[in-house]
PDB file of C-alpha atoms in Angstrom:
ATOM      1  CA  ALA A 150      -0.255  -0.013  -0.014  1.00 73.00           C
ATOM      2  CA  GLN A 151       1.000   3.623  -0.808  1.00 80.00           C
ATOM      3  CA  SER A 152       1.905   5.602   2.402  1.00 88.00           C
ATOM      4  CA  VAL A 153       4.222   8.208   4.044  1.00 93.00           C
ATOM      5  CA  THR A 154       5.893   8.314   7.114  1.00 95.00           C
ATOM      6  CA  GLN A 155       7.225  11.364   9.001  1.00 96.00           C
ATOM      7  CA  LEU A 156       9.842  10.331  10.945  1.00 95.00           C
ATOM      8  CA  ASP A 157       9.614  12.984  13.766  1.00 96.00           C
ATOM      9  CA  SER A 158       6.642  14.626  15.430  1.00 95.00           C
ATOM     10  CA  HIS A 159       8.679  17.508  16.579  1.00 97.00           C
ATOM     11  CA  VAL A 160      11.811  19.252  15.634  1.00 98.00           C
ATOM     12  CA  SER A 161      13.353  21.983  17.242  1.00 98.00           C
ATOM     13  CA  VAL A 162      16.150  24.046  15.936  1.00 98.00           C
ATOM     14  CA  SER A 163      17.812  27.451  16.658  1.00 97.00           C
ATOM     15  CA  GLU A 164      17.223  30.634  14.041  1.00 97.00           C
ATOM     16  CA  GLY A 165      19.722  30.589  11.488  1.00 97.00           C
ATOM     17  CA  THR A 166      20.476  27.011  11.674  1.00 98.00           C
ATOM     18  CA  PRO A 167      19.633  24.463   9.147  1.00 98.00           C
ATOM     19  CA  VAL A 168      16.423  22.698   9.231  1.00 98.00           C
ATOM     20  CA  LEU A 169      15.959  18.807   8.208  1.00 98.00           C
ATOM     21  CA  LEU A 170      12.243  17.251   8.225  1.00 98.00           C
ATOM     22  CA  ARG A 171      12.296  13.664   7.276  1.00 98.00           C
ATOM     23  CA  CYS A 172       9.823  11.675   5.170  1.00 97.00           C
ATOM     24  CA  ASN A 173       9.934   8.075   4.152  1.00 96.00           C
ATOM     25  CA  TYR A 174       7.447   6.870   1.438  1.00 94.00           C
ATOM     26  CA  SER A 175       6.162   3.554   0.629  1.00 91.00           C
ATOM     27  CA  SER A 176       5.128   2.808  -3.295  1.00 86.00           C
ATOM     28  CA  SER A 177       5.083   0.392  -5.735  1.00 80.00           C
ATOM     29  CA  TYR A 178       5.496   2.681  -8.440  1.00 81.00           C
ATOM     30  CA  SER A 179       7.173   6.129  -9.114  1.00 78.00           C
ATOM     31  CA  PRO A 180       5.294   8.448  -6.727  1.00 84.00           C
ATOM     32  CA  SER A 181       4.375  12.071  -6.512  1.00 89.00           C
ATOM     33  CA  LEU A 182       5.155  13.578  -3.506  1.00 93.00           C
ATOM     34  CA  PHE A 183       4.565  16.989  -2.056  1.00 94.00           C
ATOM     35  CA  TRP A 184       5.433  19.219   0.959  1.00 96.00           C
ATOM     36  CA  TYR A 185       2.821  21.410   2.687  1.00 96.00           C
ATOM     37  CA  VAL A 186       3.135  23.663   5.575  1.00 96.00           C
ATOM     38  CA  GLN A 187       0.144  24.567   7.930  1.00 94.00           C
ATOM     39  CA  HIS A 188       0.734  27.598  10.220  1.00 92.00           C
ATOM     40  CA  PRO A 189      -1.265  27.803  13.243  1.00 86.00           C
ATOM     41  CA  ASN A 190      -5.036  28.259  12.521  1.00 79.00           C
ATOM     42  CA  LYS A 191      -4.231  28.735   8.730  1.00 83.00           C
ATOM     43  CA  GLY A 192      -4.941  26.352   5.770  1.00 86.00           C
ATOM     44  CA  LEU A 193      -2.468  24.092   3.932  1.00 92.00           C
ATOM     45  CA  GLN A 194       0.071  25.750   1.616  1.00 92.00           C
ATOM     46  CA  LEU A 195       2.140  23.991  -1.113  1.00 92.00           C
ATOM     47  CA  LEU A 196       5.796  24.380  -0.528  1.00 94.00           C
ATOM     48  CA  LEU A 197       7.183  21.956  -3.327  1.00 93.00           C
ATOM     49  CA  LYS A 198       6.362  18.905  -5.663  1.00 91.00           C
ATOM     50  CA  TYR A 199       8.347  16.035  -6.877  1.00 91.00           C
ATOM     51  CA  THR A 200       7.081  14.594 -10.364  1.00 82.00           C
ATOM     52  CA  SER A 201      10.195  12.734 -11.524  1.00 77.00           C
ATOM     53  CA  ALA A 202      11.471  15.691 -13.263  1.00 74.00           C
ATOM     54  CA  ALA A 203      14.252  16.183 -11.090  1.00 83.00           C
ATOM     55  CA  THR A 204      15.361  14.523  -7.970  1.00 89.00           C
ATOM     56  CA  LEU A 205      16.159  17.826  -5.979  1.00 94.00           C
ATOM     57  CA  VAL A 206      12.985  20.109  -5.859  1.00 93.00           C
ATOM     58  CA  LYS A 207      13.162  23.802  -4.962  1.00 94.00           C
ATOM     59  CA  GLY A 208      10.204  25.309  -3.318  1.00 94.00           C
ATOM     60  CA  ILE A 209       9.162  28.568  -1.654  1.00 94.00           C
ATOM     61  CA  ASN A 210      10.820  30.147   1.172  1.00 94.00           C
ATOM     62  CA  GLY A 211      13.972  28.613   0.637  1.00 96.00           C
ATOM     63  CA  PHE A 212      12.661  25.068   1.068  1.00 97.00           C
ATOM     64  CA  GLU A 213      14.186  22.239  -1.180  1.00 97.00           C
ATOM     65  CA  ALA A 214      13.515  18.360  -0.835  1.00 97.00           C
ATOM     66  CA  GLU A 215      15.530  15.676  -2.421  1.00 95.00           C
ATOM     67  CA  PHE A 216      14.073  12.507  -3.637  1.00 94.00           C
ATOM     68  CA  LYS A 217      16.177   9.442  -3.206  1.00 93.00           C
ATOM     69  CA  LYS A 218      14.684   6.170  -4.486  1.00 90.00           C
ATOM     70  CA  SER A 219      17.265   3.928  -3.211  1.00 91.00           C
ATOM     71  CA  GLU A 220      16.382   5.240   0.250  1.00 93.00           C
ATOM     72  CA  THR A 221      12.557   5.759  -0.413  1.00 93.00           C
ATOM     73  CA  SER A 222      12.937   9.189   1.270  1.00 95.00           C
ATOM     74  CA  PHE A 223      11.835  12.755   0.386  1.00 96.00           C
ATOM     75  CA  HIS A 224      13.326  14.708   3.303  1.00 97.00           C
ATOM     76  CA  LEU A 225      12.676  18.606   3.427  1.00 98.00           C
ATOM     77  CA  THR A 226      15.614  21.014   4.193  1.00 98.00           C
ATOM     78  CA  LYS A 227      16.261  24.389   4.623  1.00 98.00           C
ATOM     79  CA  PRO A 228      19.912  26.163   5.119  1.00 97.00           C
ATOM     80  CA  SER A 229      19.021  28.690   7.618  1.00 97.00           C
ATOM     81  CA  ALA A 230      15.807  28.781   9.878  1.00 97.00           C
ATOM     82  CA  HIS A 231      13.695  31.788  10.176  1.00 97.00           C
ATOM     83  CA  MET A 232      11.241  32.376  13.038  1.00 96.00           C
ATOM     84  CA  SER A 233       8.306  32.562  10.620  1.00 95.00           C
ATOM     85  CA  ASP A 234       9.107  28.735   9.501  1.00 97.00           C
ATOM     86  CA  ALA A 235       7.762  27.681  12.759  1.00 97.00           C
ATOM     87  CA  ALA A 236       4.657  25.576  11.821  1.00 97.00           C
ATOM     88  CA  GLU A 237       3.465  21.982  10.876  1.00 96.00           C
ATOM     89  CA  TYR A 238       4.645  20.323   7.883  1.00 98.00           C
ATOM     90  CA  PHE A 239       3.256  17.400   6.164  1.00 96.00           C
ATOM     91  CA  CYS A 240       4.632  15.242   3.559  1.00 97.00           C
ATOM     92  CA  VAL A 241       2.131  13.811   1.475  1.00 94.00           C
ATOM     93  CA  PHE A 242       1.868  11.009  -1.270  1.00 91.00           C
ATOM     94  CA  GLN A 243      -0.618  11.519  -4.174  1.00 88.00           C
ATOM     95  CA  SER A 244      -2.168   7.993  -4.868  1.00 83.00           C
ATOM     96  CA  SER A 245      -4.291   8.768  -8.163  1.00 83.00           C
ATOM     97  CA  TYR A 246      -6.562  11.615  -6.935  1.00 84.00           C
ATOM     98  CA  LYS A 247      -6.071  10.917  -3.324  1.00 85.00           C
ATOM     99  CA  LEU A 248      -3.560  12.993  -1.273  1.00 88.00           C
ATOM    100  CA  ILE A 249      -2.248  10.806   1.633  1.00 90.00           C
ATOM    101  CA  PHE A 250      -0.911  12.804   4.372  1.00 92.00           C
ATOM    102  CA  GLY A 251       1.726  11.949   6.851  1.00 94.00           C
ATOM    103  CA  SER A 252       1.163  12.342  10.449  1.00 93.00           C
ATOM    104  CA  GLY A 253       3.084  16.072  10.434  1.00 95.00           C
ATOM    105  CA  THR A 254       6.023  17.397  12.078  1.00 97.00           C
ATOM    106  CA  ARG A 255       5.817  20.262  14.104  1.00 97.00           C
ATOM    107  CA  LEU A 256       8.858  22.452  13.528  1.00 98.00           C
ATOM    108  CA  LEU A 257       9.711  25.072  16.479  1.00 97.00           C
ATOM    109  CA  VAL A 258      12.397  27.671  16.108  1.00 97.00           C
ATOM    110  CA  ARG A 259      14.086  29.397  18.904  1.00 96.00           C
ATOM    111  CA  PRO A 260      15.638  32.478  18.910  1.00 95.00           C
TER     112      PRO A 260
ATOM    113  CA  ASP B 135      -7.391  35.036  -7.929  1.00 64.00           C
ATOM    114  CA  ALA B 136      -8.733  34.772  -4.521  1.00 76.00           C
ATOM    115  CA  GLY B 137      -8.129  31.203  -3.999  1.00 90.00           C
ATOM    116  CA  VAL B 138     -10.625  28.528  -2.264  1.00 94.00           C
ATOM    117  CA  ILE B 139     -12.800  30.167  -0.439  1.00 95.00           C
ATOM    118  CA  GLN B 140     -14.560  28.526   2.600  1.00 96.00           C
ATOM    119  CA  SER B 141     -17.337  29.717   4.871  1.00 96.00           C
ATOM    120  CA  PRO B 142     -18.014  30.101   7.809  1.00 96.00           C
ATOM    121  CA  ARG B 143     -14.391  30.357   9.319  1.00 95.00           C
ATOM    122  CA  HIS B 144     -15.663  29.058  12.655  1.00 96.00           C
ATOM    123  CA  GLU B 145     -18.625  27.445  13.512  1.00 97.00           C
ATOM    124  CA  VAL B 146     -20.070  26.557  17.023  1.00 97.00           C
ATOM    125  CA  THR B 147     -23.328  24.497  16.993  1.00 97.00           C
ATOM    126  CA  GLU B 148     -25.191  22.421  19.710  1.00 97.00           C
ATOM    127  CA  MET B 149     -25.400  18.386  19.112  1.00 97.00           C
ATOM    128  CA  GLY B 150     -28.266  17.393  17.091  1.00 97.00           C
ATOM    129  CA  GLN B 151     -28.127  20.636  14.853  1.00 97.00           C
ATOM    130  CA  GLU B 152     -27.606  20.783  11.172  1.00 97.00           C
ATOM    131  CA  VAL B 153     -24.572  22.298  10.009  1.00 98.00           C
ATOM    132  CA  THR B 154     -23.536  23.252   6.536  1.00 98.00           C
ATOM    133  CA  LEU B 155     -20.086  23.991   5.063  1.00 98.00           C
ATOM    134  CA  ARG B 156     -19.394  25.969   2.053  1.00 98.00           C
ATOM    135  CA  CYS B 157     -16.680  26.145  -0.443  1.00 98.00           C
ATOM    136  CA  LYS B 158     -15.915  28.187  -3.825  1.00 97.00           C
ATOM    137  CA  PRO B 159     -13.170  26.344  -5.673  1.00 96.00           C
ATOM    138  CA  ILE B 160     -10.699  28.304  -7.802  1.00 93.00           C
ATOM    139  CA  SER B 161     -12.447  29.125 -11.197  1.00 92.00           C
ATOM    140  CA  GLY B 162     -11.478  26.710 -13.936  1.00 89.00           C
ATOM    141  CA  HIS B 163     -10.572  23.965 -11.664  1.00 91.00           C
ATOM    142  CA  ASN B 164     -12.505  20.768 -12.356  1.00 89.00           C
ATOM    143  CA  SER B 165     -11.689  18.736  -9.067  1.00 93.00           C
ATOM    144  CA  LEU B 166     -12.750  19.674  -5.828  1.00 96.00           C
ATOM    145  CA  PHE B 167     -12.074  17.834  -2.382  1.00 96.00           C
ATOM    146  CA  TRP B 168     -13.352  18.109   1.140  1.00 97.00           C
ATOM    147  CA  TYR B 169     -10.685  16.746   3.814  1.00 96.00           C
ATOM    148  CA  ARG B 170     -11.113  16.624   7.634  1.00 96.00           C
ATOM    149  CA  GLN B 171      -8.597  17.358  10.114  1.00 94.00           C
ATOM    150  CA  THR B 172      -8.786  15.842  13.611  1.00 94.00           C
ATOM    151  CA  MET B 173      -5.673  15.322  16.304  1.00 90.00           C
ATOM    152  CA  MET B 174      -6.574  11.647  16.310  1.00 91.00           C
ATOM    153  CA  ARG B 175      -6.936  10.840  12.576  1.00 91.00           C
ATOM    154  CA  GLY B 176      -4.859  13.675  11.001  1.00 91.00           C
ATOM    155  CA  LEU B 177      -6.229  14.842   7.483  1.00 92.00           C
ATOM    156  CA  GLU B 178      -8.592  12.519   5.801  1.00 93.00           C
ATOM    157  CA  LEU B 179     -10.312  12.626   2.531  1.00 94.00           C
ATOM    158  CA  LEU B 180     -13.970  12.689   2.663  1.00 96.00           C
ATOM    159  CA  ILE B 181     -15.366  13.199  -0.825  1.00 97.00           C
ATOM    160  CA  TYR B 182     -13.978  13.873  -4.255  1.00 95.00           C
ATOM    161  CA  PHE B 183     -15.976  15.638  -7.100  1.00 96.00           C
ATOM    162  CA  ASN B 184     -14.815  15.812 -10.745  1.00 93.00           C
ATOM    163  CA  ASN B 185     -16.809  17.967 -13.106  1.00 93.00           C
ATOM    164  CA  ASN B 186     -19.081  18.332 -10.178  1.00 94.00           C
ATOM    165  CA  VAL B 187     -19.844  14.724 -10.130  1.00 96.00           C
ATOM    166  CA  PRO B 188     -19.120  12.640  -6.788  1.00 96.00           C
ATOM    167  CA  ILE B 189     -16.624  10.278  -7.844  1.00 95.00           C
ATOM    168  CA  ASP B 190     -15.302   8.949  -4.312  1.00 94.00           C
ATOM    169  CA  ASP B 191     -17.263   9.393  -1.099  1.00 95.00           C
ATOM    170  CA  SER B 192     -15.987   6.267   0.607  1.00 93.00           C
ATOM    171  CA  GLY B 193     -14.335   8.513   3.196  1.00 93.00           C
ATOM    172  CA  MET B 194     -17.734  10.097   4.247  1.00 95.00           C
ATOM    173  CA  PRO B 195     -18.131   8.739   7.735  1.00 87.00           C
ATOM    174  CA  GLU B 196     -21.824   7.926   7.818  1.00 84.00           C
ATOM    175  CA  ASP B 197     -25.170   8.868   6.541  1.00 90.00           C
ATOM    176  CA  ARG B 198     -25.290  12.042   8.711  1.00 95.00           C
ATOM    177  CA  PHE B 199     -22.793  13.470   6.283  1.00 97.00           C
ATOM    178  CA  SER B 200     -23.793  14.656   2.837  1.00 97.00           C
ATOM    179  CA  ALA B 201     -22.154  16.669   0.098  1.00 98.00           C
ATOM    180  CA  LYS B 202     -23.304  18.183  -3.123  1.00 97.00           C
ATOM    181  CA  MET B 203     -21.903  20.371  -5.902  1.00 97.00           C
ATOM    182  CA  PRO B 204     -24.639  21.811  -7.760  1.00 96.00           C
ATOM    183  CA  ASN B 205     -22.537  23.855 -10.079  1.00 94.00           C
ATOM    184  CA  ALA B 206     -18.765  24.146 -10.707  1.00 93.00           C
ATOM    185  CA  SER B 207     -18.395  27.335  -8.224  1.00 94.00           C
ATOM    186  CA  PHE B 208     -20.152  25.888  -5.400  1.00 96.00           C
ATOM    187  CA  SER B 209     -20.177  23.020  -3.161  1.00 98.00           C
ATOM    188  CA  THR B 210     -21.683  22.322   0.458  1.00 98.00           C
ATOM    189  CA  LEU B 211     -20.848  19.776   2.770  1.00 98.00           C
ATOM    190  CA  LYS B 212     -23.889  19.045   5.507  1.00 98.00           C
ATOM    191  CA  ILE B 213     -23.898  17.336   8.672  1.00 97.00           C
ATOM    192  CA  GLN B 214     -27.446  16.338  10.084  1.00 97.00           C
ATOM    193  CA  PRO B 215     -27.452  15.693  12.781  1.00 96.00           C
ATOM    194  CA  SER B 216     -24.420  17.007  14.141  1.00 97.00           C
ATOM    195  CA  GLU B 217     -22.624  15.247  17.006  1.00 96.00           C
ATOM    196  CA  PRO B 218     -19.507  16.412  19.313  1.00 96.00           C
ATOM    197  CA  ARG B 219     -17.173  13.783  17.517  1.00 95.00           C
ATOM    198  CA  ASP B 220     -17.612  15.700  14.698  1.00 96.00           C
ATOM    199  CA  SER B 221     -15.732  18.585  15.930  1.00 97.00           C
ATOM    200  CA  ALA B 222     -12.639  19.266  13.712  1.00 97.00           C
ATOM    201  CA  VAL B 223     -11.322  21.291  10.796  1.00 96.00           C
ATOM    202  CA  TYR B 224     -12.751  20.743   7.423  1.00 97.00           C
ATOM    203  CA  PHE B 225     -10.734  21.834   4.503  1.00 96.00           C
ATOM    204  CA  CYS B 226     -11.905  22.318   0.905  1.00 97.00           C
ATOM    205  CA  ALA B 227      -9.237  22.027  -2.072  1.00 95.00           C
ATOM    206  CA  SER B 228      -9.494  22.236  -5.853  1.00 94.00           C
ATOM    207  CA  LEU B 229      -7.368  20.981  -8.645  1.00 89.00           C
ATOM    208  CA  ASP B 230      -6.966  21.784 -12.172  1.00 79.00           C
ATOM    209  CA  SER B 231      -5.765  18.967 -14.253  1.00 70.00           C
ATOM    210  CA  THR B 232      -2.673  20.985 -15.278  1.00 68.00           C
ATOM    211  CA  GLU B 233      -2.022  22.362 -11.795  1.00 62.00           C
ATOM    212  CA  TYR B 234       1.071  22.180 -10.022  1.00 64.00           C
ATOM    213  CA  GLY B 235      -0.457  21.227  -6.869  1.00 75.00           C
ATOM    214  CA  TYR B 236      -3.907  21.148  -4.940  1.00 88.00           C
ATOM    215  CA  THR B 237      -5.013  24.328  -3.649  1.00 91.00           C
ATOM    216  CA  PHE B 238      -6.524  24.372  -0.095  1.00 93.00           C
ATOM    217  CA  GLY B 239      -9.089  26.593   1.445  1.00 94.00           C
ATOM    218  CA  SER B 240      -8.299  28.099   5.104  1.00 93.00           C
ATOM    219  CA  GLY B 241     -10.910  25.489   6.843  1.00 95.00           C
ATOM    220  CA  THR B 242     -13.842  25.842   8.594  1.00 96.00           C
ATOM    221  CA  ARG B 243     -13.255  25.226  12.204  1.00 96.00           C
ATOM    222  CA  LEU B 244     -16.539  23.133  13.665  1.00 98.00           C
ATOM    223  CA  THR B 245     -17.137  22.605  17.043  1.00 98.00           C
ATOM    224  CA  VAL B 246     -19.964  20.629  18.408  1.00 97.00           C
ATOM    225  CA  VAL B 247     -21.319  21.038  22.037  1.00 97.00           C
TER     226      VAL B 247
END
């Protein structure tokens, strides 16, 4: 069955340090994968999408993710965290028309 | 473009009452989705419309839930009668066949007391 697993429920970083949010997927075919961000009491905003065109995907706000088939991973990174990055991040698998959401990773950014 | 518009933003109702949530998708998007977000179950797909036709309603919890899409610019999700366990954030999303990604509305936070 297709699924995504977010390996950390919470990640805490200091402002200005790198961010790594981990996601593994399970799929019998080449997947479409997304990262969405949800700020407190807000909707879901698309950060980036992998569609097999390139393994390194650049998104908004300085985020990027690398698709690694050998590791079945799609980790989200950012070189330098900003206070405004504090939010919940979802790794998402597209199965046909359905979006299958991971359980989310809450990112805390310390001053 | 104003994006996907949902109303109301917040709804508090008493158990047993009827609740109607509304969604206006992005113009030209031919697919519409209703999702529910809870602490226990995360984000779940409730129903999917394509060209105003319900394609997959397998996620609708039970007969108390119903959804309609009378035209390309409007959809409703109705709960009758409502129960406290229906308390959640309900999101609407739309998608164009050529779109980069799904666009979500800001959600409706429903509280049933």
